[in-house]
Short mmCIF file of C-alpha atoms and ligand atoms in Angstrom, two decimals:
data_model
loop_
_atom_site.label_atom_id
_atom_site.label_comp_id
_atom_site.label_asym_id
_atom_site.label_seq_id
_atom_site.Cartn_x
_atom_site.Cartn_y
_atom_site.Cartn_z
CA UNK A 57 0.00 0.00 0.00
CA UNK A 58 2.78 2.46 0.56
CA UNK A 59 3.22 3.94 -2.92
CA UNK A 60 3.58 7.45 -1.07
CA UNK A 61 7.19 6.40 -0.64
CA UNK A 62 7.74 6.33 -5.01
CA UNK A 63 6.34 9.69 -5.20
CA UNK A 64 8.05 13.14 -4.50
CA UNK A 65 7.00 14.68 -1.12
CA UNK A 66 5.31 17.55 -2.23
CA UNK A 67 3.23 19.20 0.20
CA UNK A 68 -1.11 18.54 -0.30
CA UNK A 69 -2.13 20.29 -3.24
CA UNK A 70 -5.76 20.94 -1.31
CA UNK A 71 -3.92 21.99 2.76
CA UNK A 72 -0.42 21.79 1.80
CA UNK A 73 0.06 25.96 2.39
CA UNK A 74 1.62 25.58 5.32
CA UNK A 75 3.75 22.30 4.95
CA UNK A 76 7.31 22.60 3.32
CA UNK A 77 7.09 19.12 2.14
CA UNK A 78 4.72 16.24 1.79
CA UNK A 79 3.79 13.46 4.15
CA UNK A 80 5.66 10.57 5.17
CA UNK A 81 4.84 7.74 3.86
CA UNK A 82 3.44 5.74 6.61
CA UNK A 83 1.52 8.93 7.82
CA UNK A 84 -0.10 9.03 4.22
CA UNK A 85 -1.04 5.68 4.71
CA UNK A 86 -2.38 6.40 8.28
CA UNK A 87 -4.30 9.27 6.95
CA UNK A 88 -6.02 8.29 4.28
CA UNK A 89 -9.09 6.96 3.65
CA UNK A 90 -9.76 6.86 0.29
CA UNK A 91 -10.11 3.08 0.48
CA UNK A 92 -13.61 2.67 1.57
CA UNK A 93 -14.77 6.00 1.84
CA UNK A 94 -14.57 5.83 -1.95
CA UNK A 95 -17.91 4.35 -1.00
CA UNK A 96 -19.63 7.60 -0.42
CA UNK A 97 -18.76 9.52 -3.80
CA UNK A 98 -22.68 9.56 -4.89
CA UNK A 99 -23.61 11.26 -1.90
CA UNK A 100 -20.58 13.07 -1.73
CA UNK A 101 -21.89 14.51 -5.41
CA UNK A 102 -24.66 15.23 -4.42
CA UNK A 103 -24.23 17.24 -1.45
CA UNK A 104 -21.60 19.26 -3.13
CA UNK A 105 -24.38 20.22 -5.81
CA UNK A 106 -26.74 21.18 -3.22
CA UNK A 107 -23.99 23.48 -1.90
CA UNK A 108 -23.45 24.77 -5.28
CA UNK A 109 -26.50 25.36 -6.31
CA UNK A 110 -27.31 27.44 -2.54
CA UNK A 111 -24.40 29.40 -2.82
CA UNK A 112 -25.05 30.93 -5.85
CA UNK A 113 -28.68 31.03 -4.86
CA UNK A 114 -27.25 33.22 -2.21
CA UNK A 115 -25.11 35.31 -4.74
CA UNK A 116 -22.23 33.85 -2.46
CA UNK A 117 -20.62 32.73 -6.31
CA UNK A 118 -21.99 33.33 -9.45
CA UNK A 119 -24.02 31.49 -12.19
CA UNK A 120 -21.21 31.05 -14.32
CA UNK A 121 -18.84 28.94 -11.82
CA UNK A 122 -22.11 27.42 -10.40
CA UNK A 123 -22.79 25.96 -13.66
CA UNK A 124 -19.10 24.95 -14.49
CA UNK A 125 -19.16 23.11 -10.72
CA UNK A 126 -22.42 21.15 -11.25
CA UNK A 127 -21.62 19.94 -14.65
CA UNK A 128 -17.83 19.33 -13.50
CA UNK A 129 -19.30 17.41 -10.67
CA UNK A 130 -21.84 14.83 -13.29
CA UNK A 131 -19.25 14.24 -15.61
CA UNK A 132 -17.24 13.07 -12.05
CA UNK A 133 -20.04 11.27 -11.09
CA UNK A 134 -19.80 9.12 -14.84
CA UNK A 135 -16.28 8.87 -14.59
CA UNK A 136 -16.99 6.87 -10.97
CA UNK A 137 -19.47 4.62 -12.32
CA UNK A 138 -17.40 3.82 -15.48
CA UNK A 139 -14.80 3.18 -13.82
CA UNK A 140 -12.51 5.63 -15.54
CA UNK A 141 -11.89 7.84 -12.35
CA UNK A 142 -8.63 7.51 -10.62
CA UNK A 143 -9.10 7.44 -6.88
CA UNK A 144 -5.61 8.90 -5.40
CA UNK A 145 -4.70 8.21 -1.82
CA UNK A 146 -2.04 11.83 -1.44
CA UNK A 147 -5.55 13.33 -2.04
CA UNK A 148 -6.96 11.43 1.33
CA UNK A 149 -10.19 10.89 0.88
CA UNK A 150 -13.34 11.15 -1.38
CA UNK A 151 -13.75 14.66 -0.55
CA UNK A 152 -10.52 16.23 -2.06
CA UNK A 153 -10.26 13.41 -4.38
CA UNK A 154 -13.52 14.65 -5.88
CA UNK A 155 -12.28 18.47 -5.41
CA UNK A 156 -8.94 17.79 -7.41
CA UNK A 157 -10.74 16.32 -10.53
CA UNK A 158 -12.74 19.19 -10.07
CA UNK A 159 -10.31 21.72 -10.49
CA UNK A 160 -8.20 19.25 -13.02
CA UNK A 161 -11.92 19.52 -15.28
CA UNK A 162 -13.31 22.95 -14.87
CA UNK A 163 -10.14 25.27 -13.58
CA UNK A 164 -10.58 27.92 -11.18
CA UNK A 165 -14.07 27.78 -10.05
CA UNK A 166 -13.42 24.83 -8.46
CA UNK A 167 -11.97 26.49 -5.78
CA UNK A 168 -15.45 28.29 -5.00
CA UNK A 169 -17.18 25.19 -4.27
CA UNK A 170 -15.59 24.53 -0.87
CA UNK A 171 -16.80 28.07 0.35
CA UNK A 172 -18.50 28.27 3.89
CA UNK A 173 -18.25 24.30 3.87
CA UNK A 174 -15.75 22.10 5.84
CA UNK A 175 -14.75 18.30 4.93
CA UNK A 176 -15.97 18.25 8.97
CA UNK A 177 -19.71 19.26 7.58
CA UNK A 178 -19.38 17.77 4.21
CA UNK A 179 -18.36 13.79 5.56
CA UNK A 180 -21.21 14.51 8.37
CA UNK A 181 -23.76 14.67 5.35
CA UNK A 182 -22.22 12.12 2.88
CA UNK A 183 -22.52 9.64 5.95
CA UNK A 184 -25.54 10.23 7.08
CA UNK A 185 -27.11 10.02 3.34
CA UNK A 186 -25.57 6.83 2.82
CA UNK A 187 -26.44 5.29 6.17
CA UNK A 188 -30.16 6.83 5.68
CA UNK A 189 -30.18 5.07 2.57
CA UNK A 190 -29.17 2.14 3.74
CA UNK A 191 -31.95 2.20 6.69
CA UNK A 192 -34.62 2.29 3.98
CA UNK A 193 -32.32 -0.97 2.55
CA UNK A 194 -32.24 -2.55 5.74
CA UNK A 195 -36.26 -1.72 6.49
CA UNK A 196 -37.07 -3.12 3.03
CA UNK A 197 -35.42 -6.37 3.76
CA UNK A 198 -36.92 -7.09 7.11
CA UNK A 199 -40.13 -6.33 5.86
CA UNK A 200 -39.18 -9.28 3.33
CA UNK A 201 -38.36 -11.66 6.14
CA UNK A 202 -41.54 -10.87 8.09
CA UNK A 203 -43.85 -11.53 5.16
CA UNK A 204 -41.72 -15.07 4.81
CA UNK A 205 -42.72 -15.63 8.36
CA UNK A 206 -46.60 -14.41 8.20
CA UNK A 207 -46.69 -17.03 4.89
CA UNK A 208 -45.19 -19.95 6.88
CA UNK A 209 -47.50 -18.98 9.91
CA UNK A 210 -50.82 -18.98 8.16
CA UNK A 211 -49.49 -22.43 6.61
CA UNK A 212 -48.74 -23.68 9.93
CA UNK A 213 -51.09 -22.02 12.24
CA UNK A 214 -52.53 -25.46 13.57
CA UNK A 215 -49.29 -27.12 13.42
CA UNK A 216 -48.46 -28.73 16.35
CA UNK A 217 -44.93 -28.47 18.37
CA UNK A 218 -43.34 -28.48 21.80
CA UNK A 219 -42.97 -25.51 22.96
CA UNK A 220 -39.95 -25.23 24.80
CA UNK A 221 -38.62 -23.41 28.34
CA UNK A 222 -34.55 -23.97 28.81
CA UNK A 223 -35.05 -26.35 25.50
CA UNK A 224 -36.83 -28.56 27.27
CA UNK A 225 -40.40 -29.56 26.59
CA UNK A 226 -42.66 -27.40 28.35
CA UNK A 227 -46.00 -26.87 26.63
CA UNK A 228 -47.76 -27.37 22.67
CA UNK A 229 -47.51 -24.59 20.46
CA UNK A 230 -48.45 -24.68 17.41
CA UNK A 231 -45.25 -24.14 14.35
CA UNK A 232 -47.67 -21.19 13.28
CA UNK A 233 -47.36 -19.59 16.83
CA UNK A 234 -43.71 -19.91 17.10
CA UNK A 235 -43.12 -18.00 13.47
CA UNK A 236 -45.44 -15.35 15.03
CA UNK A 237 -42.45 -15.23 17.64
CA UNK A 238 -40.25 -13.91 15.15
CA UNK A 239 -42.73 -11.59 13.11
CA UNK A 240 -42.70 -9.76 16.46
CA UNK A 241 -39.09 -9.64 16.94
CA UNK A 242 -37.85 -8.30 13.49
CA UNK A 243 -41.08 -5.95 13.78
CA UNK A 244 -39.57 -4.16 16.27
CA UNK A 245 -36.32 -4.18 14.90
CA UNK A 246 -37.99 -2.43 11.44
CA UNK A 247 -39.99 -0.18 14.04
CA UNK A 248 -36.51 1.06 15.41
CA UNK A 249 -35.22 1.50 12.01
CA UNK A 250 -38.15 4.20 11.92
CA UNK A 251 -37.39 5.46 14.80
CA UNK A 252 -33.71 6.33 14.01
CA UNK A 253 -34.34 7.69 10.26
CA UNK A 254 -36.84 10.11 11.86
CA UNK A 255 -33.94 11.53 14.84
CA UNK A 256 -31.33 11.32 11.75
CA UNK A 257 -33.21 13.68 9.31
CA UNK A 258 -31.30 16.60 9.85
CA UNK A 259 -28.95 18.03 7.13
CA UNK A 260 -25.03 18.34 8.55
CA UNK A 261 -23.84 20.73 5.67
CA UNK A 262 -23.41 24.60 6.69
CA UNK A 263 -22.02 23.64 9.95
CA UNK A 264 -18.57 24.59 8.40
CA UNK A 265 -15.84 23.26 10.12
CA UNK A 266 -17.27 23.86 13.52
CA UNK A 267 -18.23 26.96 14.73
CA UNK A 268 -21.05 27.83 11.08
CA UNK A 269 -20.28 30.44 8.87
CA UNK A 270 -20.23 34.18 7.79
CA UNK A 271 -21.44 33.58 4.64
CA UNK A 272 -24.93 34.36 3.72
CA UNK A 273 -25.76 30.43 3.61
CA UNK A 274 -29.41 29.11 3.78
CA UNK A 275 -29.07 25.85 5.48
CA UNK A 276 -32.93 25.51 4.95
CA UNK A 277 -32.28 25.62 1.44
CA UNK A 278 -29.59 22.87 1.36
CA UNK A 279 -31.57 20.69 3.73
CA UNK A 280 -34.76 20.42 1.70
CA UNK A 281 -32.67 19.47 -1.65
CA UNK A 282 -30.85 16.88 -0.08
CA UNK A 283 -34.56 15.39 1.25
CA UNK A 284 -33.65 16.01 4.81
CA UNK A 285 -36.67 17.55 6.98
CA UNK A 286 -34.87 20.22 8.42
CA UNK A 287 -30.68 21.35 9.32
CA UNK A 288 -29.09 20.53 12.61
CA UNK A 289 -29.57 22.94 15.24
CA UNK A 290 -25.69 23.07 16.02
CA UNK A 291 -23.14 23.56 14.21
CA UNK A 292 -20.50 22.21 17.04
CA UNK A 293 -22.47 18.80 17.40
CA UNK A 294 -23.16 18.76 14.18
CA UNK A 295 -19.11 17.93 13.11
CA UNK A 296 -18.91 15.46 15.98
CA UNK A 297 -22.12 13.60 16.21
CA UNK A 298 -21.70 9.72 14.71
CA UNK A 299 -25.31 9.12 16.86
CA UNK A 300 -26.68 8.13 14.01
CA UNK A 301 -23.94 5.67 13.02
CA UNK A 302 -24.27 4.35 16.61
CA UNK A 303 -27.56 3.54 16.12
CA UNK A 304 -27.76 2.00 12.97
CA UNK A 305 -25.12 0.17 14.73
CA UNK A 306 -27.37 -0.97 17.62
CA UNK A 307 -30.56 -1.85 15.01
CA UNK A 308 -28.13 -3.95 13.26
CA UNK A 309 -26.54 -5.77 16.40
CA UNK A 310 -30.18 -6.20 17.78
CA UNK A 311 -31.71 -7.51 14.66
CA UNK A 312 -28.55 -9.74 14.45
CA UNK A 313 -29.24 -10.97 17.65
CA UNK A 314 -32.47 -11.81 16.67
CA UNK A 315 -30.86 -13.69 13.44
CA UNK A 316 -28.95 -15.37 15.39
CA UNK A 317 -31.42 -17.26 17.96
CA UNK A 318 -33.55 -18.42 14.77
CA UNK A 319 -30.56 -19.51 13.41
CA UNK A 320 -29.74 -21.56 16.21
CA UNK A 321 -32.58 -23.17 16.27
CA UNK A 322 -32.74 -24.02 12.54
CA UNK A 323 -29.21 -26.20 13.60
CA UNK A 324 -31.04 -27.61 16.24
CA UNK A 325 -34.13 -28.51 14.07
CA UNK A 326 -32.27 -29.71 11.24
CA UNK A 327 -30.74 -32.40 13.04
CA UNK A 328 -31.57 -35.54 13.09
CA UNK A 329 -32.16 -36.18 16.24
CA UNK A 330 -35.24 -33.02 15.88
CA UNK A 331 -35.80 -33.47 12.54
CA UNK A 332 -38.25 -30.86 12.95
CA UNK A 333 -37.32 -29.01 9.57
CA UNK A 334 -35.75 -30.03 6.36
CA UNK A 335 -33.55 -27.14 4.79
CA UNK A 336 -33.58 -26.83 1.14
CA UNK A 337 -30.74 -28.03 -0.88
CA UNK A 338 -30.38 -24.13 -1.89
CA UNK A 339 -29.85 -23.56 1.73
CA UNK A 340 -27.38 -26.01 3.00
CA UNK A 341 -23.89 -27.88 1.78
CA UNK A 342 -22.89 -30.98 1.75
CA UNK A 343 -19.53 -33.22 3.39
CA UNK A 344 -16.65 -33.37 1.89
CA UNK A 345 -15.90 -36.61 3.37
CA UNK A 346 -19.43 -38.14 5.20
CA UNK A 347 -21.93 -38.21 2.10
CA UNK A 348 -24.85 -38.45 4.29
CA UNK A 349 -24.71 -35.42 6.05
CA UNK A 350 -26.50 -31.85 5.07
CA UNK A 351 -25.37 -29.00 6.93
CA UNK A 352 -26.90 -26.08 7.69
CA UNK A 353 -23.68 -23.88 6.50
CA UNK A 354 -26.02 -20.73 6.02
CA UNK A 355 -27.38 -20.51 9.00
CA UNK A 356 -24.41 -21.07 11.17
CA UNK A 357 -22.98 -17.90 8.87
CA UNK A 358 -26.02 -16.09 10.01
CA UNK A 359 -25.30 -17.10 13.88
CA UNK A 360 -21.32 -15.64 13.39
CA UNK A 361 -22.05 -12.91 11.54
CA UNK A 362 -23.70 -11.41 14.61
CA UNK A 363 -19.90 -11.33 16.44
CA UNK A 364 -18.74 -9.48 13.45
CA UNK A 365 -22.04 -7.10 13.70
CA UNK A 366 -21.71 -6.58 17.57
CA UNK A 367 -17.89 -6.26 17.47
CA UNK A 368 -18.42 -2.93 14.72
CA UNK A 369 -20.87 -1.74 17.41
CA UNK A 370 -18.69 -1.67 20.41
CA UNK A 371 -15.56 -0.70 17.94
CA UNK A 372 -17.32 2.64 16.92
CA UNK A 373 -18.54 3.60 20.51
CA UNK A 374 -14.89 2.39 21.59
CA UNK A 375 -13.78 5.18 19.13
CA UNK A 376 -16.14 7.77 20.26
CA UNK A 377 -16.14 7.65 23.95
CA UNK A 378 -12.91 9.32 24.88
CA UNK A 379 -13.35 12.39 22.04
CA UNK A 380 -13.33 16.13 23.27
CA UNK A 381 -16.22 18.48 21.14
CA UNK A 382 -16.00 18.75 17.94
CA UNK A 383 -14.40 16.68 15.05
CA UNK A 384 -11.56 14.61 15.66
CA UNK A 385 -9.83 12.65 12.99
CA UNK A 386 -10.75 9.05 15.01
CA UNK A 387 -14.44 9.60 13.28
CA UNK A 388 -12.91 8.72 10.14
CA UNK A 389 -12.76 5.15 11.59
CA UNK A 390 -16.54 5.24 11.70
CA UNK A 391 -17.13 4.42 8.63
CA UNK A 392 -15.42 0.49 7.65
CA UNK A 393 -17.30 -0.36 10.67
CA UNK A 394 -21.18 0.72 9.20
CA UNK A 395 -19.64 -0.54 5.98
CA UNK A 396 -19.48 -4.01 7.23
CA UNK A 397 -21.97 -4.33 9.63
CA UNK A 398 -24.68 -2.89 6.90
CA UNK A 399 -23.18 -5.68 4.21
CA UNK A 400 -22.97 -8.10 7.11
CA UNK A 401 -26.20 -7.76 8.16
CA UNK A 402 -28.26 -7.24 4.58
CA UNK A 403 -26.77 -10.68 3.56
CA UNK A 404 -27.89 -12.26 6.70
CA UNK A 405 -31.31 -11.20 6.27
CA UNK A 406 -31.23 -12.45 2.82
CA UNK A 407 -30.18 -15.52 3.55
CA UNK A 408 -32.44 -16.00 6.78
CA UNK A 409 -35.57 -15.00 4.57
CA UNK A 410 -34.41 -17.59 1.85
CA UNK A 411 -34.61 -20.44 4.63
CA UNK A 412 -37.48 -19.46 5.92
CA UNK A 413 -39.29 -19.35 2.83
CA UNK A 414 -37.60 -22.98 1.35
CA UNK A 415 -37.66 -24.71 4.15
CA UNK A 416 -39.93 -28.10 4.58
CA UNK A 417 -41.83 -28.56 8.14
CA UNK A 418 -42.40 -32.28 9.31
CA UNK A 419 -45.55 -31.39 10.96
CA UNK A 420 -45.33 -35.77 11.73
CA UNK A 421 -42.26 -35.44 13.70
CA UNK A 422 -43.04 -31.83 15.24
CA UNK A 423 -46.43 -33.53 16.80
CA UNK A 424 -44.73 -36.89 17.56
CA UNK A 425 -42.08 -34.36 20.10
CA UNK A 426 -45.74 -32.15 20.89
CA UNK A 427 -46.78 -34.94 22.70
CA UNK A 428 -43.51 -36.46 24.62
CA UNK A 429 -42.41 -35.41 27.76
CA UNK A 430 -45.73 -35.22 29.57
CA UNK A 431 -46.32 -31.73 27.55
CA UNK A 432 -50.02 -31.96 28.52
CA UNK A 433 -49.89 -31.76 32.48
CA UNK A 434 -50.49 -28.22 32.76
CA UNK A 435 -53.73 -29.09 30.72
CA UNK A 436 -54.29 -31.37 33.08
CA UNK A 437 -53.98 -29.60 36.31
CA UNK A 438 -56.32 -26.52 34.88
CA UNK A 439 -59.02 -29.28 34.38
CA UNK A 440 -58.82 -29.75 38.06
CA UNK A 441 -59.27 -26.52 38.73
CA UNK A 442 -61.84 -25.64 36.40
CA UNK A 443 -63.80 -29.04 36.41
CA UNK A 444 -63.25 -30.16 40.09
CA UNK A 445 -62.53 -26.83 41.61
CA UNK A 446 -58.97 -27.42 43.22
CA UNK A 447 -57.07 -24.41 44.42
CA UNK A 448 -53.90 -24.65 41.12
CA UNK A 449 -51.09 -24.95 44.26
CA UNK A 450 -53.56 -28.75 45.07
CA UNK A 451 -53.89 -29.62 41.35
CA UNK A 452 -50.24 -28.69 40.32
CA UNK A 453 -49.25 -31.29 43.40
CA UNK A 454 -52.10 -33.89 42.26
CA UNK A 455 -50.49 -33.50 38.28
CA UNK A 456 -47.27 -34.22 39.89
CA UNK A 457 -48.57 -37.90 41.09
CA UNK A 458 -50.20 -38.41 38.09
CA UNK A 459 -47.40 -37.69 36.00
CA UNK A 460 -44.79 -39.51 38.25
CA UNK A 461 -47.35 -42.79 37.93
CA UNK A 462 -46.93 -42.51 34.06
CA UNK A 463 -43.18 -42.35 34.25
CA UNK A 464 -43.17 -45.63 36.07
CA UNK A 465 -45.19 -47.27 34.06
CA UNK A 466 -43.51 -46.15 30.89
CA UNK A 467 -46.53 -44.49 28.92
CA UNK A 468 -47.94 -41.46 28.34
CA UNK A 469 -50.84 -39.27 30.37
CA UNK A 470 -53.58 -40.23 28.26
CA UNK A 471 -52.93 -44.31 28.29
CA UNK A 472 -53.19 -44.08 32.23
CA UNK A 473 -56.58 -45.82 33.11
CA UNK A 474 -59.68 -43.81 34.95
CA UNK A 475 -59.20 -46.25 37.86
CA UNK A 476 -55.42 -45.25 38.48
CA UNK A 477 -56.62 -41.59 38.27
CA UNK A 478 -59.54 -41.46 40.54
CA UNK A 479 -57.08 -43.63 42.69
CA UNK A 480 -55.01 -40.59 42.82
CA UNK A 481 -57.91 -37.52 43.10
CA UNK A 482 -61.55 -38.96 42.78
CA UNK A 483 -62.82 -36.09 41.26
CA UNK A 484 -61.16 -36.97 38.13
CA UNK A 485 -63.70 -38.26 35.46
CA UNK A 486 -63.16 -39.24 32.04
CA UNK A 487 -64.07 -36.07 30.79
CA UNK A 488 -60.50 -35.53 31.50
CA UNK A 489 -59.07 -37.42 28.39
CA UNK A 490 -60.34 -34.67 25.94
CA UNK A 491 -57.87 -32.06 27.53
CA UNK A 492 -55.01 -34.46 27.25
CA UNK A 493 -54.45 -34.54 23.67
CA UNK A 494 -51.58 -31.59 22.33
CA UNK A 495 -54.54 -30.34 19.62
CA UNK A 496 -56.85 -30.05 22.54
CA UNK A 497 -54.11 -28.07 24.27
CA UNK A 498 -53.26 -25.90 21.81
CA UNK A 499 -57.10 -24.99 21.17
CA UNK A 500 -57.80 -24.33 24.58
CA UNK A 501 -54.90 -21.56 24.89
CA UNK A 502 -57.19 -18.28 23.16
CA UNK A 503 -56.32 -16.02 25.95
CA UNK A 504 -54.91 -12.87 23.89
CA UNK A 505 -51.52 -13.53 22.14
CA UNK A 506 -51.73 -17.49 23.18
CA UNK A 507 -51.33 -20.14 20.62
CA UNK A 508 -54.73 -21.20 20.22
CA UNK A 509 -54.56 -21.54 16.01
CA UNK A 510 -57.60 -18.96 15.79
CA UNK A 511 -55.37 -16.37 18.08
CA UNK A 512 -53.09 -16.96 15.62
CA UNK A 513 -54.89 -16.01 12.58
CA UNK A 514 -55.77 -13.16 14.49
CA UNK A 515 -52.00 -12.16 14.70
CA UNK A 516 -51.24 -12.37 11.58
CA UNK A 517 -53.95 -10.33 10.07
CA UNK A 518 -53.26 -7.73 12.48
CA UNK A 519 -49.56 -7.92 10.97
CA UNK A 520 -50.96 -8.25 7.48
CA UNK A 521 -52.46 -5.39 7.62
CA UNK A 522 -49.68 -3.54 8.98
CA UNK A 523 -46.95 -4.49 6.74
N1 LIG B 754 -11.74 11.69 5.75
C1 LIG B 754 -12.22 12.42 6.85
C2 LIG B 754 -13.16 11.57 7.70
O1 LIG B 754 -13.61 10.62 7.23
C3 LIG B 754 -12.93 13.65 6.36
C4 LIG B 754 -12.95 14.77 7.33
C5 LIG B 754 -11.59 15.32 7.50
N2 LIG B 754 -11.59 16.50 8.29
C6 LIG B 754 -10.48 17.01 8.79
N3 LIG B 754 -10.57 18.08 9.50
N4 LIG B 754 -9.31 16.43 8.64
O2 LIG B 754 -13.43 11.88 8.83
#
């Protein structure tokens, strides 16, 4: 990387006034971040157009140059996307990389464009267009995986499973309820997506480098081109405020977090000693050396890639906690970590919502589990109390016997005989084998938000409606 060392140490063609001679190498290569925040030169564009386009609005430069700069600035903009441009690290970064070709294509009056503007202001807006862009990409795709999950819920709404407490069988649930699970969890995360684009819809650019400007700038003007609601409110926060990055950040560690659990139990479910689920052959490898296995590959991505997400969220407050008011150069390192977090995290999703949609449920072995592990003895003891009017605490203790009496005799609730019950509370009657079953479990839970299947229909038109 350190070409700076072949080149002549002249001083920076865009600060250098000061410097008798150029950087050292290693601090070019320090300094520079031309790299990846090559990433922003769309935004970058575009806010320098909106600035154009104000200041001369403002009589702050004229027509002429303002016309030069904008058309300077497209025929950058085509030179990017072909390809043709040559990014230079001496110039740093996007900004004066831009602002050189600038001056290289239109002469002189590319020196106006950086009036009443700082690269402090200017990387404050290209960030926060490109990270509000990519909340709308990250919104978009979660809305994708929820509508994967309502389909597989209305499919499976009377699908019967164990629902588990520390993964061990605690009660039926029903494969549809479970989903429903999920739709709630990445609903929130999409709600907090909301919630963030709304607090980041501020325009950056006329803070200057800190303290605003004397220039006759209208900040109201720039805002509303660039589609933000309104400008910040201070120019001094405005430089050194990455709260926005943070929380993108957090949605995406959250959300991963979220990715991760339902990938964990997609491993779980897709072994064969579950064999709840079957994952599509588009969603899982094969062994290079055991040809009977299928391994869930994508999903254990999915899990990791939520260390990778969570590490870029505790590496940019790392960054930020110890930094005086306003910009220091440590921000620069904000942006590889919302780079890879946002990729990170938008493949994740993908790849989660492709599983989710391919994947086959074996309602047979799902109901088989339902049913094991005495999964019915709540059921059970809220008979008592409903039917033969047992305080729970008595019927909770009289479930207990029952359920240790079907342990020793190696079967399940149901195949216990009325005899053996009533020899155990003589208010049982047979009316109690119709609460036994994991269907008639299921059905009975319609308390709001319970996994009775018609609750569950209920759900998911609610979320239907909302999505
Ligand atoms: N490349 C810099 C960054 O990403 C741009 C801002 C530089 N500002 C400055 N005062 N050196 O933060």
């Amino acid at each position: 990387m350190a070409d700076g060392n072949s080149e002549t140490k002249t001083s920076n063609q865009m600060w250098g006034g000061r410097f008798a001679s150029g950087p050292d190498a290693i601090m070019e290569e320090i300094n520079a971040s031309i790299a990846f925040d090559k990433k922003l030169y769309a935004q970058d564009i575009r806010g320098s157009k909106a600035h154009a386009a104000m200041l001369a609005h403002q009589g702050i430069i004229s027509a002429e140059d303002k016309d030069c700069i904008l058309h300077g600035l497209d025929t950058i903009l085509s030179e990017i996307e072909s390809g043709t441009f040559e990014f230079s690290r001496r110039l740093e970064d996007i900004h004066m990389n831009v602002e050189a070709r600038l001056g290289v294509l239109i002469g002189p009056a590319a020196g106006r464009l950086h009036t009443a503007r700082s690269r402090n202001d200017q990387v404050a807006l290209d960030f926060r267009l490109w990270v509000k862009e990519e909340m709308g990409r990250t919104e978009k795709a979660l809305t994708a995986l929820i509508s994967a999950f309502l389909d597989r819920a209305a499919e499976h709404a009377e699908t019967v499973m164990p629902g588990f407490t520390h993964l061990q069988t605690a009660q039926p649930v029903t494969f549809g309820h479970h989903c429903m699970a999920y739709v709630e969890m990445f609903g929130r995360d999409r709600s907090r997506v909301r919630d963030a684009l709304a607090r980041l819809d501020e325009s950056p650019i006329g803070a200057a480098a800190l303290a605003g400007t004397g220039f006759p700038i209208d900040r109201h003007m720039t805002a509303e081109a660039l589609g933000f609601r309104e400008p910040t409110r201070n120019s001094i926060d405005t430089v050194s405020d990455r709260d926005f990055a943070l929380e993108f950040l957090s949605i995406a560690a959250i959300a991963a977090t979220h990715l991760s659990r339902l990938a964990e139990e997609i491993v779980i479910w897709s072994t064969p000693q579950f064999g709840f689920i079957r994952l599509s052959d588009a969603f899982s490898t094969g062994s290079s050396i055991m040809p009977q296995k299928k391994n869930p590959d994508a999903a254990e991505l999915v899990r990791a890639k939520t260390g990778r997400i969570n590490g870029s969220l505790i590496a940019l407050l790392t960054v930020m906690k110890g930094l005086p008011l306003a910009y220091s150069k440590d921000m620069q390192e904000d942006k590889e970590q919302v780079f890879d977090a946002a990729e990170s995290l938008e493949l994740a999703i993908a790849a989660m919502t492709g599983m989710v949609r391919d994947l086959t449920v074996r309602a047979d072995r799902m109901k088989a589990a339902a049913g094991s592990g005495y999964s019915t003895a709540t059921d059970l003891a809220d008979w008592l109390v409903r039917e033969a009017g047992l305080p729970f605490r008595d019927a909770h203790h009289v479930t207990g016997r029952v359920v240790a009496l079907a342990e020793s005799r190696g079967c399940d609730l149901a195949e216990l005989p009325l005899d053996d019950l009533k020899a155990i509370d003589p208010a049982i009657t047979d009316q109690v084998y119709g609460v036994l079953t994991v269907e008639a479990s299921v059905a009975s839970r319609t308390s709001f938000g319970g996994t009775a299947p018609s609750g569950v229909r209920r759900q998911i038109a609610w979320w239907r409606e909302r999505l």
